[in-house]
Amino acid sequence: MSVLSDPKGYWADLTRAEQGVLAFVLGFALLLLLGLLTGGIGPSYFLFLVGLAGMYALLSFGLNAQWGYSGLINFSVAAFFGIGAYGTALASASSSPLAGGIPPIVGLFVALALAGILALCIGIPTLRLRADYLAIASIGLAEVVRIIILNEGWLTNGSAGVRGIPGFFEGWPVLETFPETMPGVIVSFLPGPDIVLGTPFWRALLNVALVLTLVGICYLVLRRVHRSPWGRVLRTIRSDEDAARALGKNTYSYKMQAFVLGSLIMALAGVFYAHLNLYVGPGDLNPITTFYVWVAVILGGSGSNRGALFGGFVIVAIQQGTRFLNEFAWIPVDVAPLRLLLIGVLIVLLMRFRPQGVLPPQRELIWSSVVDDAPSQPDRGVRGSKAGESDD
Amino acid sequence: MVLDLLANGLVYSSIIVLGSIGLSLVYSIADFANFAHGDTMTVGAYSALVTFGAVGGLGGAILGLPFGFFVALVVGIAMAAVVAVVTEKVVYEGLDVGSIGLLITSIGIAFVYRAVIQMGFSSDFTRYDIQALRPIEALLPYGVRVTEHDVAIFVSAVVLVTGLHVLLQYTDLGRKMRAMADNPDLARVSGIRTDRVKLWTWVIGAGLAGAGGVFLGLYGRLGPRMGFDLLLVIFAAVILGGIGSVYGAMLGGVLIGMVNQLTPLLSGVGALVPMVPDGWGIGLEYANALAFLIMVVVLLFRPTGIAGDGEGT
């Protein structure tokens, strides 16, 4: 039973929350499309938003592998994001105080290696700690990383940040020159002003293709991982670590593996960000990034990858949507605090009314092959499962 | 130089201690790591700013501070306490999400506080309308540069902490609070009205945080992020002292405050340690990083802190 062959049945089979989310996403997409058609949103900016949403989805995936799967309260998301961005930036940027000029694809692996090392450096001391201590210790260590990047100018350019980062496809055959060689297309049959699809548009399209590839790979890997025996052990650790230990599992080692896996995915988001923004600075490591990602994961439903996707989407909507409020002069408040207020209120309301998130993982406590009558749509059915409730 | 750093360390410690006591109290009695505690300090600071703007240079002055400032201090303490109690009543009380859920909720609360302050006062830095003082002349020959305001911060903190000590040791409420921090279930079955004690804990903890925030504004300047920036340092102090122990929080606060201000002594460390270039050292910019590293090391080797009771693990 798929969406195309039986849309009605598909709809009826969804939970209320899933119906709500689907309706919301469709409505939002329609709104964006309308904005595109009437010229309210430039097509390159639209693609930039998609790229940003993909980036937050990656970050949420990473945190989900740590918190949602294995219950690790990692508050150092910003550090891994930053180390990923700085890793590739320092390798490839023209203004890099270190090597510079290395192809971005190598920078990607430099970033991943750095993130792996950082994950071990943070994980080895902290993963044995009790849940709330882990939160405090990891945010402290993330701040240490930020302070080092801010102050070691010989290594990172200090507060000036790194400029002159090339696009990700620099040095690739065909793709490097793709945006320039593509013809400019002018769309003029629409209402509103003509839309010009020039070089920036094609460049943005490439970026979106990149992030969608990354998101797709991570989603498939994580889904596979989640249903593997390895993922089952992680879930056991999350719900009852003593039980996992009694079964002879080395829980510390499993937690470390999940921590490193999640951190690498976060670094991937950082790599994408560096080549999207073409500039990284110490401000990108501010703890606020960590909290944004936490909101995304909790909102989506801890442990649920679809939820992480949705959460990332909402975060970008809040982040970028509040920008538009600048255009309404009659709103007396500044946008930055309004965004902060929205995020704060969202956290409180979520914890108050739906601590398990909007799209909690619904089959995680059941052996998947038992209920897998439709492998193409694996994560639905089985209502009222309480999995993913945030409790230690 | 060392004397000067020690003196400044004492002043800075006073602020950290005021912050850490409340964090520790709430940690032990409400049972979660309150990430909104730093922003409660900010609330106190800005309430005092408004009050001081209204009452101005009322009457005479003590230690270079007009009486109006002490009125503002009291209002700052009161506002922080009121805001915390309202938050407890409206948000925390109805939640059933465990200590981790409460931790995450408190992050949201912190954002709300900060956003509201930022809306009212913009994100720019500001100061109390008090003349900055020159260092006290009599102490300059010893190389100590502290102003009368610094002395006022230290003295006020000592008065407040002594008051808390008297409250904890010699009053009925204090005994109940200690009982509840030790063992909430036992306290409840022995007839202590725990929800009332919990409310008083919020009042005292947030009130002290408010005082800390007012002094933090006097020590440096006011900004919407001032409390949040200090929060992790306060966490370091609380963990060093032992979570849940008020006296541990005082001790941890003094130690972390001192380490923070004494960091410049490490700027020549490169010359002493082999394998490290001579010019290398740990400057003041790493003061906070040092506090966080101490925090992690304490968590690893003595999670109950130096004054903890063995319940921390």
XYZ file of C-alpha atoms in Angstrom:
705
model
C 0.000 0.000 0.000
C 1.755 3.127 -1.090
C 0.837 6.759 -1.344
C 0.277 6.594 -5.068
C -1.832 3.452 -5.333
C -4.046 4.145 -2.335
C -3.769 7.672 -1.014
C -6.919 7.399 1.095
C -5.800 4.239 2.813
C -2.379 5.725 3.355
C -3.909 8.777 4.995
C -6.186 6.709 7.216
C -3.280 4.560 8.308
C -1.372 7.547 9.676
C -1.606 8.659 13.277
C -3.199 12.024 14.001
C 0.198 13.563 14.562
C 1.481 12.241 11.265
C -1.558 13.612 9.476
C -0.997 16.967 11.117
C 2.663 17.060 10.183
C 1.949 15.988 6.632
C -0.742 18.646 6.241
C 1.552 21.260 7.768
C 4.456 20.361 5.512
C 2.283 20.299 2.406
C 0.704 23.625 3.317
C 4.083 25.163 3.979
C 5.468 23.840 0.706
C 2.467 25.319 -1.087
C 3.091 28.663 0.588
C 6.738 28.608 -0.457
C 5.762 27.669 -3.986
C 3.376 30.603 -4.037
C 6.158 32.864 -2.828
C 8.389 31.530 -5.584
C 5.808 32.037 -8.299
C 4.902 35.550 -7.281
C 8.526 36.553 -6.912
C 8.299 37.025 -3.134
C 11.183 34.616 -2.620
C 14.099 34.513 -5.028
C 14.799 31.016 -6.364
C 18.421 31.072 -5.192
C 17.318 32.119 -1.708
C 14.732 29.370 -1.731
C 17.420 26.830 -2.559
C 19.608 28.335 0.160
C 16.785 27.671 2.617
C 16.517 24.096 1.423
C 20.250 23.702 1.916
C 20.008 25.133 5.432
C 17.144 22.803 6.277
C 19.214 19.901 5.012
C 22.084 21.021 7.201
C 19.899 21.124 10.295
C 18.510 17.737 9.356
C 22.064 16.374 9.321
C 22.761 17.907 12.721
C 19.554 16.453 14.092
C 20.418 13.046 12.657
C 23.743 13.202 14.439
C 22.209 14.165 17.762
C 19.488 11.601 17.259
C 22.078 8.841 16.941
C 23.456 9.951 20.308
C 20.418 11.007 22.319
C 17.562 9.291 20.523
C 19.226 5.924 20.060
C 21.490 5.642 23.046
C 20.367 8.316 25.511
C 23.601 10.316 25.539
C 22.938 13.902 26.563
C 25.462 15.571 24.320
C 25.455 19.349 24.659
C 28.509 19.841 22.484
C 26.806 19.746 19.087
C 28.148 23.204 18.237
C 31.715 22.035 18.815
C 31.407 19.199 16.296
C 29.607 21.405 13.831
C 32.365 23.983 14.254
C 35.218 21.504 14.025
C 33.734 20.132 10.810
C 33.425 23.622 9.346
C 36.866 24.694 10.521
C 38.458 21.426 9.414
C 37.475 21.808 5.795
C 37.909 25.593 5.883
C 41.459 25.443 7.184
C 42.354 22.834 4.601
C 40.817 24.498 1.568
C 40.459 28.241 2.162
C 42.784 30.719 0.513
C 43.139 32.722 3.735
C 43.851 29.680 5.860
C 46.755 30.268 8.238
C 47.714 26.613 7.794
C 47.932 24.767 4.528
C 45.061 26.094 2.437
C 44.312 25.389 -1.182
C 43.702 21.682 -0.671
C 40.694 20.356 -2.661
C 37.486 20.472 -0.597
C 36.900 16.747 -0.975
C 40.136 16.193 0.950
C 38.993 18.868 3.388
C 35.901 16.775 4.012
C 38.019 13.895 5.228
C 40.263 16.214 7.225
C 37.122 17.520 8.945
C 35.821 14.008 9.609
C 39.159 12.931 11.045
C 39.302 15.989 13.315
C 35.733 15.382 14.463
C 36.533 11.748 15.182
C 39.499 12.773 17.310
C 37.472 15.422 19.113
C 34.704 12.895 19.745
C 37.210 10.597 21.431
C 38.664 13.517 23.410
C 35.245 14.542 24.688
C 33.757 11.066 24.877
C 36.492 9.254 26.785
C 36.225 11.394 29.899
C 32.499 12.162 29.812
C 30.625 9.075 28.634
C 30.942 7.358 31.995
C 29.160 10.216 33.703
C 25.573 10.293 34.900
C 23.126 11.851 32.458
C 22.903 15.425 33.734
C 26.621 15.565 34.532
C 27.282 14.531 30.946
C 25.204 17.477 29.754
C 27.142 19.974 31.868
C 30.554 18.462 31.154
C 30.011 18.281 27.412
C 28.809 21.877 27.134
C 31.845 22.893 29.193
C 34.215 21.054 26.862
C 32.460 22.520 23.833
C 33.140 25.960 25.299
C 36.792 25.019 25.768
C 36.954 24.186 22.048
C 35.312 27.511 21.193
C 37.693 29.471 23.421
C 40.701 27.756 21.839
C 39.475 28.510 18.311
C 38.778 32.108 19.341
C 42.199 32.687 20.837
C 44.708 30.646 18.862
C 45.045 33.055 15.981
C 48.071 31.308 14.438
C 45.914 28.246 13.936
C 42.465 29.598 13.165
C 42.751 33.334 12.432
C 41.095 33.960 15.809
C 38.029 36.151 15.918
C 38.454 37.188 12.257
C 37.428 33.715 11.120
C 38.407 32.044 7.874
C 37.440 33.614 4.568
C 37.956 32.592 0.981
C 36.564 29.081 1.292
C 35.951 27.618 -2.175
C 32.695 25.960 -3.145
C 32.595 22.250 -2.487
C 32.915 21.292 -6.132
C 36.076 23.299 -6.754
C 38.509 21.147 -8.699
C 35.914 18.617 -9.805
C 35.581 17.883 -13.485
C 32.435 19.325 -15.083
C 30.803 20.261 -11.774
C 33.353 22.994 -11.021
C 32.313 25.072 -13.988
C 28.725 23.862 -14.129
C 27.129 27.063 -12.716
C 28.997 29.295 -15.195
C 28.397 27.143 -18.248
C 24.706 26.708 -17.654
C 22.696 29.189 -19.698
C 20.739 31.862 -17.864
C 17.055 30.995 -18.054
C 14.488 33.727 -17.808
C 11.072 32.710 -16.602
C 8.584 35.313 -17.681
C 5.239 33.584 -18.091
C 4.436 33.880 -14.397
C 2.575 36.678 -12.686
C 4.927 39.043 -10.931
C 8.354 40.108 -12.138
C 10.506 37.919 -14.368
C 12.615 35.346 -12.615
C 16.185 34.998 -13.797
C 17.862 31.663 -13.209
C 21.527 32.614 -13.513
C 24.807 31.366 -12.146
C 23.866 31.801 -8.457
C 20.827 29.639 -9.048
C 22.814 26.794 -10.559
C 25.391 27.084 -7.816
C 22.664 26.873 -5.184
C 21.192 23.908 -7.015
C 24.526 22.115 -6.770
C 24.681 22.817 -3.035
C 21.190 21.463 -2.559
C 22.100 18.356 -4.515
C 25.115 17.929 -2.248
C 23.202 18.288 1.001
C 20.367 16.076 -0.197
C 22.914 13.397 -1.058
C 24.463 13.675 2.378
C 21.075 13.628 4.095
C 19.958 10.668 2.015
C 23.077 8.635 2.759
C 22.887 9.430 6.473
C 19.205 8.579 6.607
C 19.739 5.200 4.970
C 22.755 4.389 7.104
C 21.006 5.420 10.299
C 17.863 3.492 9.462
C 19.933 0.426 8.766
C 21.893 0.996 11.967
C 18.800 1.546 14.039
C 17.327 -1.815 13.065
C 20.554 -3.748 13.247
C 21.487 -5.798 16.313
C 23.894 -2.987 17.127
C 21.033 -0.493 17.209
C 19.050 -2.867 19.397
C 21.827 -2.880 21.969
C 21.862 0.916 21.888
C 18.132 1.015 22.555
C 18.563 -1.345 25.442
C 21.262 0.892 26.861
C 18.995 3.871 26.510
C 16.104 2.314 28.348
C 18.055 0.355 30.943
C 21.803 0.446 30.981
C 22.096 -2.018 33.828
C 20.116 -4.572 31.862
C 22.444 -4.164 28.900
C 25.425 -4.634 31.153
C 23.860 -7.688 32.733
C 23.537 -9.163 29.254
C 27.303 -8.918 28.953
C 27.434 -5.881 26.709
C 30.274 -3.422 27.071
C 27.995 -0.418 27.325
C 30.835 2.104 27.450
C 32.158 0.863 24.129
C 28.710 0.947 22.520
C 28.065 4.453 23.779
C 31.410 5.561 22.417
C 30.609 4.119 18.988
C 27.257 5.903 18.918
C 28.907 9.104 20.095
C 31.540 9.002 17.366
C 28.984 8.104 14.703
C 26.758 11.018 15.673
C 29.681 13.406 15.890
C 30.845 12.510 12.387
C 27.395 13.296 11.000
C 27.417 16.649 12.809
C 30.837 17.386 11.320
C 29.418 16.571 7.899
C 26.864 19.318 8.479
C 29.729 21.646 9.393
C 31.569 20.793 6.173
C 28.495 21.554 4.124
C 27.961 24.821 6.012
C 31.529 25.983 5.386
C 31.184 25.475 1.633
C 27.706 27.003 1.586
C 28.521 30.101 3.599
C 32.110 30.448 2.291
C 33.073 31.886 5.691
C 33.391 30.385 9.152
C 33.991 32.243 12.400
C 34.173 31.384 16.092
C 30.567 32.571 16.432
C 29.459 29.418 14.633
C 30.493 27.479 17.732
C 28.202 29.405 20.081
C 26.137 27.128 22.344
C 22.957 28.453 20.740
C 23.552 26.128 17.773
C 23.534 23.197 20.165
C 20.220 24.303 21.619
C 18.668 24.790 18.169
C 19.553 21.220 17.291
C 18.180 19.958 20.584
C 14.903 21.695 19.886
C 14.822 20.088 16.445
C 15.343 16.604 17.847
C 12.901 16.939 20.734
C 10.324 18.546 18.503
C 10.593 15.779 15.955
C 10.609 13.036 18.548
C 13.737 11.616 20.115
C 14.903 8.542 18.255
C 12.881 9.240 15.137
C 14.773 10.135 11.979
C 11.676 11.401 10.221
C 11.134 13.565 13.272
C 14.694 14.885 13.044
C 14.027 15.816 9.439
C 10.860 17.625 10.412
C 12.551 19.335 13.372
C 15.346 20.667 11.190
C 12.744 22.011 8.811
C 10.882 23.857 11.588
C 14.089 25.335 13.000
C 14.947 26.875 9.635
C 11.384 28.141 9.332
C 11.744 29.910 12.687
C 15.259 31.138 12.024
C 14.673 32.505 8.559
C 10.977 33.231 8.890
C 11.604 35.762 11.638
C 13.841 37.629 9.207
C 10.829 38.554 7.150
C 9.336 40.293 10.162
C 11.969 42.970 9.641
C 9.936 44.147 6.687
C 6.975 45.029 8.867
C 7.999 48.302 10.420
C 5.052 48.380 12.818
C 6.370 45.451 14.824
C 8.102 47.248 17.672
C 10.526 44.504 18.666
C 13.873 43.457 17.348
C 13.916 40.134 15.518
C 16.789 38.447 17.365
C 15.078 38.379 20.776
C 11.797 37.398 19.153
C 13.471 34.339 17.654
C 14.958 33.499 21.034
C 11.566 33.908 22.653
C 9.908 31.640 20.084
C 12.502 28.932 20.616
C 12.185 29.236 24.388
C 8.413 29.070 24.358
C 8.547 26.160 21.917
C 10.797 24.184 24.274
C 8.557 24.847 27.265
C 5.350 23.999 25.409
C 6.862 20.810 24.021
C 8.005 19.589 27.408
C 4.661 20.540 28.881
C 2.313 19.032 26.318
C 4.228 16.590 24.164
C 7.554 15.551 25.681
C 7.820 12.574 23.335
C 7.860 14.881 20.311
C 5.568 15.294 17.347
C 6.634 12.164 15.487
C 7.882 9.711 18.096
C 9.462 6.524 16.766
C 6.600 4.107 16.724
C 8.034 0.726 16.134
C 11.294 0.965 17.910
C 10.384 -1.351 20.758
C 9.136 -4.065 18.473
C 11.237 -6.468 16.508
C 10.875 -4.845 13.148
C 10.358 -7.928 10.976
C 7.306 -8.886 13.033
C 5.362 -5.839 11.954
C 7.094 -5.207 8.672
C 4.281 -6.000 6.322
C 5.268 -3.005 4.260
C 9.038 -2.633 4.242
C 8.858 0.415 2.013
C 7.021 2.329 4.742
C 8.713 1.020 7.819
C 8.111 3.578 10.505
C 4.382 3.709 10.891
C 1.586 1.815 12.498
C 1.603 0.669 16.139
C 0.030 3.557 17.906
C 0.436 4.815 21.402
C 3.917 3.485 21.898
C 5.647 5.557 24.490
C 9.108 5.105 23.089
C 11.269 8.142 22.991
C 9.958 9.751 26.103
C 12.663 11.858 27.545
C 13.383 10.395 30.887
C 16.582 9.028 32.286
C 50.810 41.479 41.749
C 49.768 38.313 43.571
C 48.118 40.330 46.337
C 46.198 42.301 43.741
C 45.031 39.138 41.998
C 44.005 37.633 45.331
C 41.997 40.716 46.243
C 40.252 40.746 42.893
C 39.745 37.005 43.217
C 37.889 37.580 46.481
C 35.562 40.095 44.844
C 34.882 37.873 41.839
C 34.426 34.872 44.133
C 31.753 36.761 46.054
C 29.666 36.963 42.888
C 30.288 33.317 41.964
C 29.380 32.188 45.491
C 26.090 34.084 45.410
C 25.264 32.381 42.122
C 26.417 28.904 43.060
C 24.502 28.624 46.346
C 21.173 28.993 44.563
C 22.110 26.589 41.807
C 23.173 24.007 44.347
C 20.053 24.464 46.492
C 17.748 24.025 43.516
C 19.786 21.076 42.265
C 19.388 19.250 45.549
C 15.770 20.090 46.345
C 14.041 20.473 42.974
C 16.392 17.796 41.580
C 17.561 19.184 38.259
C 20.361 21.233 36.752
C 18.731 24.613 36.305
C 20.113 26.196 33.140
C 17.952 29.277 33.712
C 19.880 30.181 36.856
C 22.322 32.447 35.052
C 19.495 34.330 33.401
C 17.827 34.693 36.795
C 20.931 36.668 37.741
C 20.384 38.846 34.673
C 16.792 39.447 35.762
C 18.051 40.687 39.127
C 20.615 42.954 37.495
C 18.150 44.613 35.123
C 15.495 45.006 37.831
C 18.078 46.856 39.874
C 18.981 48.955 36.838
C 15.377 50.094 36.440
C 14.915 50.725 40.151
C 18.144 52.636 40.445
C 17.130 54.767 37.499
C 13.907 55.610 39.363
C 15.185 56.265 42.873
C 18.561 57.598 41.745
C 21.054 58.958 44.216
C 18.792 58.668 47.222
C 20.271 60.105 50.420
C 23.862 59.552 51.449
C 26.353 56.953 50.387
C 28.176 53.940 51.819
C 31.434 52.762 50.241
C 30.850 54.962 47.224
C 27.376 53.575 46.642
C 24.317 55.805 47.161
C 21.546 54.444 49.395
C 19.396 54.199 46.305
C 21.646 51.423 45.073
C 20.857 49.310 48.093
C 17.170 49.865 47.469
C 17.811 48.691 43.920
C 19.689 45.674 45.266
C 16.722 44.679 47.395
C 14.373 45.095 44.449
C 16.720 43.036 42.270
C 16.694 40.235 44.825
C 12.924 40.417 45.157
C 12.294 40.438 41.410
C 14.565 37.468 40.791
C 12.750 35.565 43.534
C 9.312 36.503 42.227
C 10.181 35.537 38.668
C 11.576 32.208 39.830
C 8.527 31.417 41.961
C 6.156 32.315 39.142
C 8.153 30.089 36.776
C 8.054 27.236 39.276
C 4.302 27.612 39.724
C 3.456 28.043 36.056
C 5.961 25.747 34.359
C 8.036 23.374 36.437
C 5.369 22.288 38.900
C 3.065 20.778 36.308
C 5.771 18.898 34.445
C 6.241 15.174 34.653
C 9.299 14.641 32.496
C 12.096 13.593 34.864
C 15.220 15.506 35.682
C 16.499 15.556 32.088
C 13.213 16.945 30.817
C 13.345 19.626 33.493
C 16.911 20.461 32.475
C 15.815 20.948 28.875
C 12.781 22.956 29.965
C 15.008 25.245 31.993
C 16.985 26.018 28.825
C 13.742 27.189 27.249
C 12.977 29.275 30.331
C 16.449 30.803 30.126
C 15.760 31.837 26.521
C 12.443 33.379 27.500
C 14.010 35.460 30.285
C 16.818 36.608 28.051
C 14.563 37.381 25.106
C 12.233 39.500 27.254
C 15.171 41.442 28.703
C 16.644 41.932 25.262
C 13.310 43.225 23.979
C 13.103 45.740 26.788
C 16.698 46.921 26.906
C 18.240 45.966 23.526
C 21.273 43.731 23.360
C 23.728 46.556 24.001
C 25.800 46.734 27.124
C 24.833 49.263 29.767
C 25.916 50.362 33.228
C 24.447 51.585 36.462
C 24.508 55.341 36.593
C 27.195 55.399 39.266
C 30.479 57.211 39.021
C 33.349 54.766 38.547
C 35.763 55.057 41.451
C 39.518 55.226 41.603
C 41.257 52.408 43.498
C 41.540 52.933 47.239
C 44.674 54.998 47.870
C 45.679 53.302 51.099
C 46.060 49.936 49.412
C 48.001 51.077 46.349
C 51.449 50.818 48.030
C 50.816 47.078 48.380
C 50.037 46.854 44.701
C 46.354 46.131 45.367
C 43.956 47.936 43.072
C 40.438 47.595 44.418
C 37.726 50.222 44.566
C 35.262 50.890 47.342
C 32.638 49.276 45.135
C 34.634 46.047 45.193
C 34.725 46.222 48.971
C 30.970 46.815 48.994
C 30.413 43.716 46.838
C 32.546 41.601 49.131
C 30.949 42.886 52.340
C 27.409 42.505 50.998
C 28.136 38.952 49.878
C 29.545 38.085 53.290
C 26.445 39.527 54.959
C 24.115 37.560 52.677
C 26.017 34.302 53.042
C 26.172 34.698 56.817
C 22.457 35.349 56.829
C 21.884 32.129 54.881
C 24.103 30.244 57.314
C 22.065 31.502 60.265
C 18.861 30.618 58.445
C 20.029 27.092 57.653
C 21.419 26.338 61.091
C 19.125 28.124 63.515
C 15.658 28.335 62.023
C 12.900 25.845 61.510
C 12.854 26.444 57.743
C 16.598 25.872 57.542
C 16.337 22.548 59.332
C 13.564 21.467 57.001
C 15.581 22.488 53.983
C 18.580 20.546 55.149
C 16.423 17.538 55.870
C 14.912 17.745 52.406
C 18.250 18.119 50.697
C 19.461 15.034 52.571
C 16.524 12.803 51.811
C 13.341 14.177 50.265
C 11.280 11.046 50.846
C 12.211 10.793 54.490
C 11.484 14.497 54.889
C 8.048 14.032 53.369
C 7.061 11.072 55.537
C 8.216 12.842 58.654
C 5.614 15.503 58.065
C 7.544 18.288 56.383
C 5.427 20.107 53.833
C 7.928 19.607 51.079
C 6.246 21.743 48.451
C 6.378 24.734 50.749
C 10.031 24.142 51.509
C 10.661 23.771 47.791
C 9.071 27.151 47.155
C 11.249 28.766 49.818
C 14.262 27.136 48.219
C 13.389 28.850 44.968
C 12.949 32.160 46.770
C 16.299 31.931 48.528
C 18.229 30.513 45.597
C 16.861 32.965 43.062
C 17.149 35.862 45.516
C 20.840 35.190 46.020
C 21.239 34.824 42.261
C 19.531 38.199 41.852
C 22.006 39.748 44.298
C 24.857 38.106 42.392
C 23.515 39.570 39.167
C 23.283 43.075 40.638
C 26.891 42.844 41.779
C 27.975 41.356 38.476
C 26.567 44.468 36.819
C 28.412 46.675 39.268
C 31.651 44.702 38.826
C 31.575 44.845 35.047
C 28.620 45.882 32.973
C 25.111 44.706 32.146
C 24.107 42.823 29.033
C 21.340 40.304 28.319
C 23.916 37.513 28.113
C 25.781 38.416 31.295
C 24.253 35.709 33.467
C 24.308 32.973 30.865
C 27.982 33.622 30.197
C 28.674 33.081 33.875
C 26.461 30.005 34.198
C 29.041 27.396 33.281
C 31.595 28.910 35.628
C 28.973 28.663 38.368
C 28.293 25.056 37.414
C 32.024 24.423 37.727
C 31.955 25.915 41.222
C 28.906 23.891 42.268
C 30.339 20.632 40.957
C 33.718 21.314 42.530
C 32.058 21.937 45.863
C 29.706 19.004 45.557
C 26.219 19.300 44.153
C 23.583 19.755 46.798
C 25.892 20.995 49.496
C 25.412 24.690 50.263
C 28.712 24.984 52.084
C 30.395 23.090 49.290
C 28.966 25.604 46.833
C 30.472 28.435 48.890
C 33.858 26.735 48.971
C 33.698 25.811 45.284
C 32.677 29.355 44.430
C 35.658 30.814 46.246
C 38.055 28.328 44.646
C 36.758 28.757 41.094
C 36.612 32.543 41.501
C 40.199 32.552 42.715
C 41.441 30.255 39.941
C 39.671 32.485 37.457
C 41.382 35.645 38.648
C 44.745 34.021 39.334
C 45.038 32.632 35.790
C 47.477 35.410 34.723
C 50.026 33.776 37.028
C 50.147 30.941 34.502
C 51.160 33.197 31.628
C 54.813 32.274 32.077
C 54.204 28.553 32.341
C 55.987 27.860 29.057
C 59.340 28.741 30.603
C 58.896 26.173 33.374
C 57.522 23.166 31.522
C 59.897 21.284 29.228
C 58.802 20.554 25.649
C 56.734 23.747 25.599
C 57.964 26.921 23.885
C 59.080 29.620 26.303
C 56.753 32.347 25.245
C 53.737 30.121 25.684
C 51.412 30.558 28.614
C 47.828 30.470 29.729
C 46.431 33.958 29.615
C 43.290 35.433 31.102
C 41.373 34.454 27.959
C 41.637 30.849 29.120
C 40.351 31.525 32.649
C 36.921 30.081 31.899
C 38.342 27.167 29.936
C 40.450 26.305 32.960
C 37.365 26.340 35.187
C 35.551 23.965 32.791
C 38.514 21.591 32.698
C 38.631 21.562 36.499
C 34.914 20.770 36.437
C 35.374 17.772 34.126
C 38.313 16.465 36.131
C 36.301 16.734 39.356
C 33.378 14.929 37.733
C 35.707 12.146 36.680
C 37.595 11.555 39.871
C 35.335 12.827 42.602
C 31.825 13.336 41.259
C 30.582 14.099 44.746
C 32.822 17.155 44.913
C 35.082 18.154 47.775
C 32.241 18.570 50.250
C 29.834 16.048 48.761
C 28.046 13.372 50.732
C 28.596 10.420 48.432
C 25.221 10.637 46.742
C 26.495 12.224 43.586
C 27.261 9.233 41.454
